[in-house]
């Protein structure tokens, strides 16, 4: 066996022994990430995918039997995100008080005789009464909202209401038209076709677009499992960099530098056990997400059809994390410096890269900045496989980015170790 | 337990006359605005000797060792190990280094530490196994070989630290303060092993703060002060040279500020050093010089608590040349 290869294997064995004898670290490496994935995937289960997720208490005040009120109620009830309460009577002051107390987020106040008023107005319109001579005004449907309701949710609720009002307007107009035709056509009158048959434009349910054939709808676990796998991998930079500083403090690194041991043997010997730990972390998180999470009531993780793409993504993310850890170790002077710098930097990269907060809820500027984080590249690659049905070719850009990052970090570390930086 | 060493390039006829270590006019400057750590320093360590580097903290001992081990490059000057100016892998393999603090992995066992560093030195198979057993015997830690080092006593760690430096049978051994803060038994064992290594032909260079240790172990010493060699030579010759010349006087009070200048002006007195209440001096005729010193002390109102002359020790020589106490 080649001399340096023998040294390399001895180095790998030495670091494997050191890591295996640190029980606390092993618990930290394997149990904590799995727990995080379980807890967060369950906690955020309803915030992703097709589940109802967040629901909004909505109040509709309308006379019993009023057709406008019935139509609005029917529209709101079809939306699983709306938790509807209908009352026939309440004063505006009472409704305002309930909003302030937080009992409702959105309230619709439909005046009494709204349907009658609307019917009379449509009669005037059909009779071509000039606007300035019309007696009936538009029915004033008032909406009161809790200011804490997010603006995007408010717009969704306003849209649902507007659609319901349009629908009831169409029905009332059609009834008025039928009545006019019945009078004017007499016995020749033929009923109009059903309203559904008269639709001109038909919106279909949204269809997820994937790179492969058909991919599953993203779920909480498909965000959290890869996100926390990546965070766990990158958090290994802390013990990795600390172990280097410890060796330096203990003098063993000094002793190695006085020998004929190449830098790649020392650095690579330490990298290999951490690489294996990273892959075991990934396998355990994915296994728990596939097999244990559904048992606890969560959505199962759909792994997609490209295990090789997953392996390549995990391996390249691990190499990037290890490179970063080694580079930090080469510049940090104390274990405290190494631990605090690497953990803070990883948290920033995680926050930026969509690990802590999904990129989809970030504003455009932050989504652009996310591209700076290697964790974002890793997450995109995992999502390519899990959600968009991608394979090795689809993850290649992100994987190449991670490998380039790893190469730069390792290069810096080797030059620094050799005293050339 | 004797120590056998394999023959090496250093012991061959071609290299027999070469010094083991040759340092010529070394200067090491870390920053331009501070004095150099090493200032035009030269030492020559012949083959097969135990050579001591003595000096107060900050004298430049560690910097010198780092340069000898190839961890630092000198700003100027040359270093040759066994005649080689470049620290090639072959030359590095001749070198064994024993750092001051035990450079070992605490969560590995003693045997695992030896195995790891042995492999790093290029040993394998039965040769490695033989050397591990030999080193365990040299250090007398065979009964603890399979315990984790974190459970070892300080002395056991030092012994393991020493034999890790011997695992590949180096021809030149460099030790940085090998016996600091250890029990007398471990210290005595390490001294014994170093003598055995010397008997086996290994050249040993060590730094120490213990003057008695240097006196007992070393054949030659260099006393460093402020990055320079203040005095260098054979230990016996140094002691002999200073035996008749040295005068040591303990004063009964703190000396006045002008006393040192007055003493240095005495024609019969050579080097004078006044450190606190301790006055040391050299003189070709100690009796005459002592009388002159006592008279000058009396003129400055300073009495004498004790007086000694003609008794040389490295401690006193160290004090004369560095003006500082040997121990930190």
PDB file of N, CA, C and O in Angstrom, chain A residues 278-321:
ATOM      1  N   UNK A 278     -22.402  12.801   8.005  1.00  0.00           N
ATOM      2  CA  UNK A 278     -23.375  13.576   7.231  1.00  0.00           C
ATOM      3  C   UNK A 278     -24.315  12.659   6.458  1.00  0.00           C
ATOM      4  O   UNK A 278     -25.532  12.878   6.438  1.00  0.00           O
ATOM      5  N   UNK A 279     -23.768  11.644   5.819  1.00  0.00           N
ATOM      6  CA  UNK A 279     -24.615  10.752   5.027  1.00  0.00           C
ATOM      7  C   UNK A 279     -25.550   9.946   5.930  1.00  0.00           C
ATOM      8  O   UNK A 279     -26.710   9.717   5.583  1.00  0.00           O
ATOM      9  N   UNK A 280     -25.038   9.549   7.101  1.00  0.00           N
ATOM     10  CA  UNK A 280     -25.913   8.822   8.038  1.00  0.00           C
ATOM     11  C   UNK A 280     -27.018   9.758   8.544  1.00  0.00           C
ATOM     12  O   UNK A 280     -28.174   9.360   8.672  1.00  0.00           O
ATOM     13  N   UNK A 281     -26.631  11.015   8.800  1.00  0.00           N
ATOM     14  CA  UNK A 281     -27.646  11.996   9.217  1.00  0.00           C
ATOM     15  C   UNK A 281     -28.747  12.090   8.167  1.00  0.00           C
ATOM     16  O   UNK A 281     -29.941  12.050   8.480  1.00  0.00           O
ATOM     17  N   UNK A 282     -28.337  12.219   6.914  1.00  0.00           N
ATOM     18  CA  UNK A 282     -29.308  12.366   5.837  1.00  0.00           C
ATOM     19  C   UNK A 282     -30.206  11.127   5.755  1.00  0.00           C
ATOM     20  O   UNK A 282     -31.430  11.242   5.693  1.00  0.00           O
ATOM     21  N   UNK A 283     -29.577   9.954   5.799  1.00  0.00           N
ATOM     22  CA  UNK A 283     -30.353   8.714   5.683  1.00  0.00           C
ATOM     23  C   UNK A 283     -31.338   8.591   6.844  1.00  0.00           C
ATOM     24  O   UNK A 283     -32.500   8.210   6.639  1.00  0.00           O
ATOM     25  N   UNK A 284     -30.886   8.942   8.057  1.00  0.00           N
ATOM     26  CA  UNK A 284     -31.777   8.783   9.205  1.00  0.00           C
ATOM     27  C   UNK A 284     -32.922   9.791   9.152  1.00  0.00           C
ATOM     28  O   UNK A 284     -34.066   9.447   9.462  1.00  0.00           O
ATOM     29  N   UNK A 285     -32.633  11.013   8.729  1.00  0.00           N
ATOM     30  CA  UNK A 285     -33.709  12.012   8.651  1.00  0.00           C
ATOM     31  C   UNK A 285     -34.727  11.602   7.582  1.00  0.00           C
ATOM     32  O   UNK A 285     -35.941  11.673   7.798  1.00  0.00           O
ATOM     33  N   UNK A 286     -34.243  11.145   6.441  1.00  0.00           N
ATOM     34  CA  UNK A 286     -35.166  10.753   5.373  1.00  0.00           C
ATOM     35  C   UNK A 286     -35.965   9.519   5.797  1.00  0.00           C
ATOM     36  O   UNK A 286     -37.178   9.447   5.557  1.00  0.00           O
ATOM     37  N   UNK A 287     -35.287   8.572   6.459  1.00  0.00           N
ATOM     38  CA  UNK A 287     -35.994   7.353   6.883  1.00  0.00           C
ATOM     39  C   UNK A 287     -37.095   7.695   7.884  1.00  0.00           C
ATOM     40  O   UNK A 287     -38.219   7.190   7.782  1.00  0.00           O
ATOM     41  N   UNK A 288     -36.772   8.560   8.833  1.00  0.00           N
ATOM     42  CA  UNK A 288     -37.776   8.955   9.824  1.00  0.00           C
ATOM     43  C   UNK A 288     -38.921   9.703   9.147  1.00  0.00           C
ATOM     44  O   UNK A 288     -40.095   9.502   9.478  1.00  0.00           O
ATOM     45  N   UNK A 289     -38.574  10.535   8.170  1.00  0.00           N
ATOM     46  CA  UNK A 289     -39.604  11.314   7.479  1.00  0.00           C
ATOM     47  C   UNK A 289     -40.521  10.415   6.656  1.00  0.00           C
ATOM     48  O   UNK A 289     -41.696  10.705   6.485  1.00  0.00           O
ATOM     49  N   UNK A 290     -39.982   9.330   6.139  1.00  0.00           N
ATOM     50  CA  UNK A 290     -40.794   8.428   5.316  1.00  0.00           C
ATOM     51  C   UNK A 290     -41.619   7.489   6.206  1.00  0.00           C
ATOM     52  O   UNK A 290     -42.814   7.286   5.966  1.00  0.00           O
ATOM     53  N   UNK A 291     -40.990   6.947   7.245  1.00  0.00           N
ATOM     54  CA  UNK A 291     -41.632   5.861   7.988  1.00  0.00           C
ATOM     55  C   UNK A 291     -42.254   6.268   9.321  1.00  0.00           C
ATOM     56  O   UNK A 291     -43.273   5.726   9.715  1.00  0.00           O
ATOM     57  N   UNK A 292     -41.633   7.217  10.023  1.00  0.00           N
ATOM     58  CA  UNK A 292     -42.112   7.535  11.376  1.00  0.00           C
ATOM     59  C   UNK A 292     -43.126   8.676  11.366  1.00  0.00           C
ATOM     60  O   UNK A 292     -44.109   8.650  12.102  1.00  0.00           O
ATOM     61  N   UNK A 293     -42.889   9.655  10.537  1.00  0.00           N
ATOM     62  CA  UNK A 293     -43.748  10.841  10.528  1.00  0.00           C
ATOM     63  C   UNK A 293     -45.225  10.511  10.256  1.00  0.00           C
ATOM     64  O   UNK A 293     -46.106  11.011  10.976  1.00  0.00           O
ATOM     65  N   UNK A 294     -45.541   9.674   9.249  1.00  0.00           N
ATOM     66  CA  UNK A 294     -46.955   9.344   9.027  1.00  0.00           C
ATOM     67  C   UNK A 294     -47.593   8.668  10.237  1.00  0.00           C
ATOM     68  O   UNK A 294     -48.752   8.875  10.544  1.00  0.00           O
ATOM     69  N   UNK A 295     -46.782   7.895  10.934  1.00  0.00           N
ATOM     70  CA  UNK A 295     -47.264   7.181  12.110  1.00  0.00           C
ATOM     71  C   UNK A 295     -47.653   8.169  13.214  1.00  0.00           C
ATOM     72  O   UNK A 295     -48.508   7.894  14.040  1.00  0.00           O
ATOM     73  N   UNK A 296     -47.029   9.363  13.195  1.00  0.00           N
ATOM     74  CA  UNK A 296     -47.351  10.392  14.195  1.00  0.00           C
ATOM     75  C   UNK A 296     -48.403  11.374  13.680  1.00  0.00           C
ATOM     76  O   UNK A 296     -48.686  12.367  14.324  1.00  0.00           O
ATOM     77  N   UNK A 297     -48.929  11.120  12.502  1.00  0.00           N
ATOM     78  CA  UNK A 297     -49.989  11.987  11.981  1.00  0.00           C
ATOM     79  C   UNK A 297     -49.508  12.992  10.966  1.00  0.00           C
ATOM     80  O   UNK A 297     -50.286  13.830  10.515  1.00  0.00           O
ATOM     81  N   UNK A 298     -48.254  12.947  10.608  1.00  0.00           N
ATOM     82  CA  UNK A 298     -47.727  13.882   9.617  1.00  0.00           C
ATOM     83  C   UNK A 298     -47.835  13.317   8.208  1.00  0.00           C
ATOM     84  O   UNK A 298     -48.215  12.156   8.023  1.00  0.00           O
ATOM     85  N   UNK A 299     -47.521  14.149   7.244  1.00  0.00           N
ATOM     86  CA  UNK A 299     -47.505  13.665   5.858  1.00  0.00           C
ATOM     87  C   UNK A 299     -46.240  12.849   5.641  1.00  0.00           C
ATOM     88  O   UNK A 299     -45.180  13.224   6.108  1.00  0.00           O
ATOM     89  N   UNK A 300     -46.314  11.747   4.899  1.00  0.00           N
ATOM     90  CA  UNK A 300     -45.087  10.991   4.613  1.00  0.00           C
ATOM     91  C   UNK A 300     -44.238  11.741   3.596  1.00  0.00           C
ATOM     92  O   UNK A 300     -44.774  12.508   2.786  1.00  0.00           O
ATOM     93  N   UNK A 301     -42.934  11.536   3.668  1.00  0.00           N
ATOM     94  CA  UNK A 301     -42.050  12.173   2.691  1.00  0.00           C
ATOM     95  C   UNK A 301     -42.040  11.343   1.411  1.00  0.00           C
ATOM     96  O   UNK A 301     -41.794  10.137   1.454  1.00  0.00           O
ATOM     97  N   UNK A 302     -42.344  12.013   0.294  1.00  0.00           N
ATOM     98  CA  UNK A 302     -42.254  11.346  -1.010  1.00  0.00           C
ATOM     99  C   UNK A 302     -40.840  11.579  -1.522  1.00  0.00           C
ATOM    100  O   UNK A 302     -40.434  12.723  -1.739  1.00  0.00           O
ATOM    101  N   UNK A 303     -40.084  10.523  -1.691  1.00  0.00           N
ATOM    102  CA  UNK A 303     -38.666  10.677  -2.038  1.00  0.00           C
ATOM    103  C   UNK A 303     -38.418  10.937  -3.519  1.00  0.00           C
ATOM    104  O   UNK A 303     -37.302  11.242  -3.909  1.00  0.00           O
ATOM    105  N   UNK A 304     -39.441  10.794  -4.338  1.00  0.00           N
ATOM    106  CA  UNK A 304     -39.224  10.962  -5.777  1.00  0.00           C
ATOM    107  C   UNK A 304     -38.650   9.684  -6.363  1.00  0.00           C
ATOM    108  O   UNK A 304     -38.568   8.656  -5.700  1.00  0.00           O
ATOM    109  N   UNK A 305     -38.230   9.776  -7.610  1.00  0.00           N
ATOM    110  CA  UNK A 305     -37.783   8.562  -8.320  1.00  0.00           C
ATOM    111  C   UNK A 305     -36.295   8.586  -8.635  1.00  0.00           C
ATOM    112  O   UNK A 305     -35.857   7.879  -9.536  1.00  0.00           O
ATOM    113  N   UNK A 306     -35.517   9.428  -7.959  1.00  0.00           N
ATOM    114  CA  UNK A 306     -34.108   9.544  -8.336  1.00  0.00           C
ATOM    115  C   UNK A 306     -33.209   9.440  -7.096  1.00  0.00           C
ATOM    116  O   UNK A 306     -32.673  10.451  -6.622  1.00  0.00           O
ATOM    117  N   UNK A 307     -33.041   8.225  -6.553  1.00  0.00           N
ATOM    118  CA  UNK A 307     -32.193   8.085  -5.353  1.00  0.00           C
ATOM    119  C   UNK A 307     -30.761   8.527  -5.599  1.00  0.00           C
ATOM    120  O   UNK A 307     -30.116   9.071  -4.693  1.00  0.00           O
ATOM    121  N   UNK A 308     -30.274   8.325  -6.835  1.00  0.00           N
ATOM    122  CA  UNK A 308     -28.893   8.738  -7.131  1.00  0.00           C
ATOM    123  C   UNK A 308     -28.766  10.264  -7.033  1.00  0.00           C
ATOM    124  O   UNK A 308     -27.765  10.781  -6.512  1.00  0.00           O
ATOM    125  N   UNK A 309     -29.777  10.962  -7.510  1.00  0.00           N
ATOM    126  CA  UNK A 309     -29.746  12.426  -7.424  1.00  0.00           C
ATOM    127  C   UNK A 309     -29.733  12.871  -5.966  1.00  0.00           C
ATOM    128  O   UNK A 309     -29.040  13.834  -5.607  1.00  0.00           O
ATOM    129  N   UNK A 310     -30.476  12.158  -5.119  1.00  0.00           N
ATOM    130  CA  UNK A 310     -30.478  12.487  -3.682  1.00  0.00           C
ATOM    131  C   UNK A 310     -29.095  12.270  -3.075  1.00  0.00           C
ATOM    132  O   UNK A 310     -28.600  13.096  -2.316  1.00  0.00           O
ATOM    133  N   UNK A 311     -28.493  11.138  -3.449  1.00  0.00           N
ATOM    134  CA  UNK A 311     -27.167  10.804  -2.910  1.00  0.00           C
ATOM    135  C   UNK A 311     -26.129  11.831  -3.350  1.00  0.00           C
ATOM    136  O   UNK A 311     -25.318  12.308  -2.542  1.00  0.00           O
ATOM    137  N   UNK A 312     -26.185  12.196  -4.615  1.00  0.00           N
ATOM    138  CA  UNK A 312     -25.221  13.169  -5.150  1.00  0.00           C
ATOM    139  C   UNK A 312     -25.415  14.525  -4.460  1.00  0.00           C
ATOM    140  O   UNK A 312     -24.446  15.197  -4.086  1.00  0.00           O
ATOM    141  N   UNK A 313     -26.673  14.896  -4.265  1.00  0.00           N
ATOM    142  CA  UNK A 313     -26.954  16.172  -3.603  1.00  0.00           C
ATOM    143  C   UNK A 313     -26.434  16.149  -2.163  1.00  0.00           C
ATOM    144  O   UNK A 313     -25.762  17.086  -1.716  1.00  0.00           O
ATOM    145  N   UNK A 314     -26.759  15.076  -1.438  1.00  0.00           N
ATOM    146  CA  UNK A 314     -26.313  14.969  -0.045  1.00  0.00           C
ATOM    147  C   UNK A 314     -24.797  14.977   0.054  1.00  0.00           C
ATOM    148  O   UNK A 314     -24.220  15.661   0.905  1.00  0.00           O
ATOM    149  N   UNK A 315     -24.144  14.223  -0.819  1.00  0.00           N
ATOM    150  CA  UNK A 315     -22.678  14.137  -0.772  1.00  0.00           C
ATOM    151  C   UNK A 315     -22.042  15.492  -1.068  1.00  0.00           C
ATOM    152  O   UNK A 315     -21.097  15.910  -0.378  1.00  0.00           O
ATOM    153  N   UNK A 316     -22.558  16.192  -2.055  1.00  0.00           N
ATOM    154  CA  UNK A 316     -21.937  17.485  -2.399  1.00  0.00           C
ATOM    155  C   UNK A 316     -22.205  18.522  -1.309  1.00  0.00           C
ATOM    156  O   UNK A 316     -21.332  19.342  -1.001  1.00  0.00           O
ATOM    157  N   UNK A 317     -23.397  18.464  -0.703  1.00  0.00           N
ATOM    158  CA  UNK A 317     -23.676  19.393   0.409  1.00  0.00           C
ATOM    159  C   UNK A 317     -22.740  19.095   1.570  1.00  0.00           C
ATOM    160  O   UNK A 317     -22.233  20.014   2.228  1.00  0.00           O
ATOM    161  N   UNK A 318     -22.496  17.816   1.834  1.00  0.00           N
ATOM    162  CA  UNK A 318     -21.594  17.442   2.923  1.00  0.00           C
ATOM    163  C   UNK A 318     -20.175  17.945   2.660  1.00  0.00           C
ATOM    164  O   UNK A 318     -19.523  18.489   3.551  1.00  0.00           O
ATOM    165  N   UNK A 319     -19.705  17.773   1.425  1.00  0.00           N
ATOM    166  CA  UNK A 319     -18.351  18.239   1.090  1.00  0.00           C
ATOM    167  C   UNK A 319     -18.239  19.756   1.245  1.00  0.00           C
ATOM    168  O   UNK A 319     -17.216  20.275   1.698  1.00  0.00           O
ATOM    169  N   UNK A 320     -19.323  20.448   0.872  1.00  0.00           N
ATOM    170  CA  UNK A 320     -19.314  21.911   1.028  1.00  0.00           C
ATOM    171  C   UNK A 320     -19.232  22.275   2.507  1.00  0.00           C
ATOM    172  O   UNK A 320     -18.456  23.162   2.902  1.00  0.00           O
ATOM    173  N   UNK A 321     -20.026  21.582   3.328  1.00  0.00           N
ATOM    174  CA  UNK A 321     -20.032  21.875   4.767  1.00  0.00           C
ATOM    175  C   UNK A 321     -18.669  21.574   5.390  1.00  0.00           C
ATOM    176  O   UNK A 321     -18.143  22.364   6.183  1.00  0.00           O
TER     177      UNK A 321
END
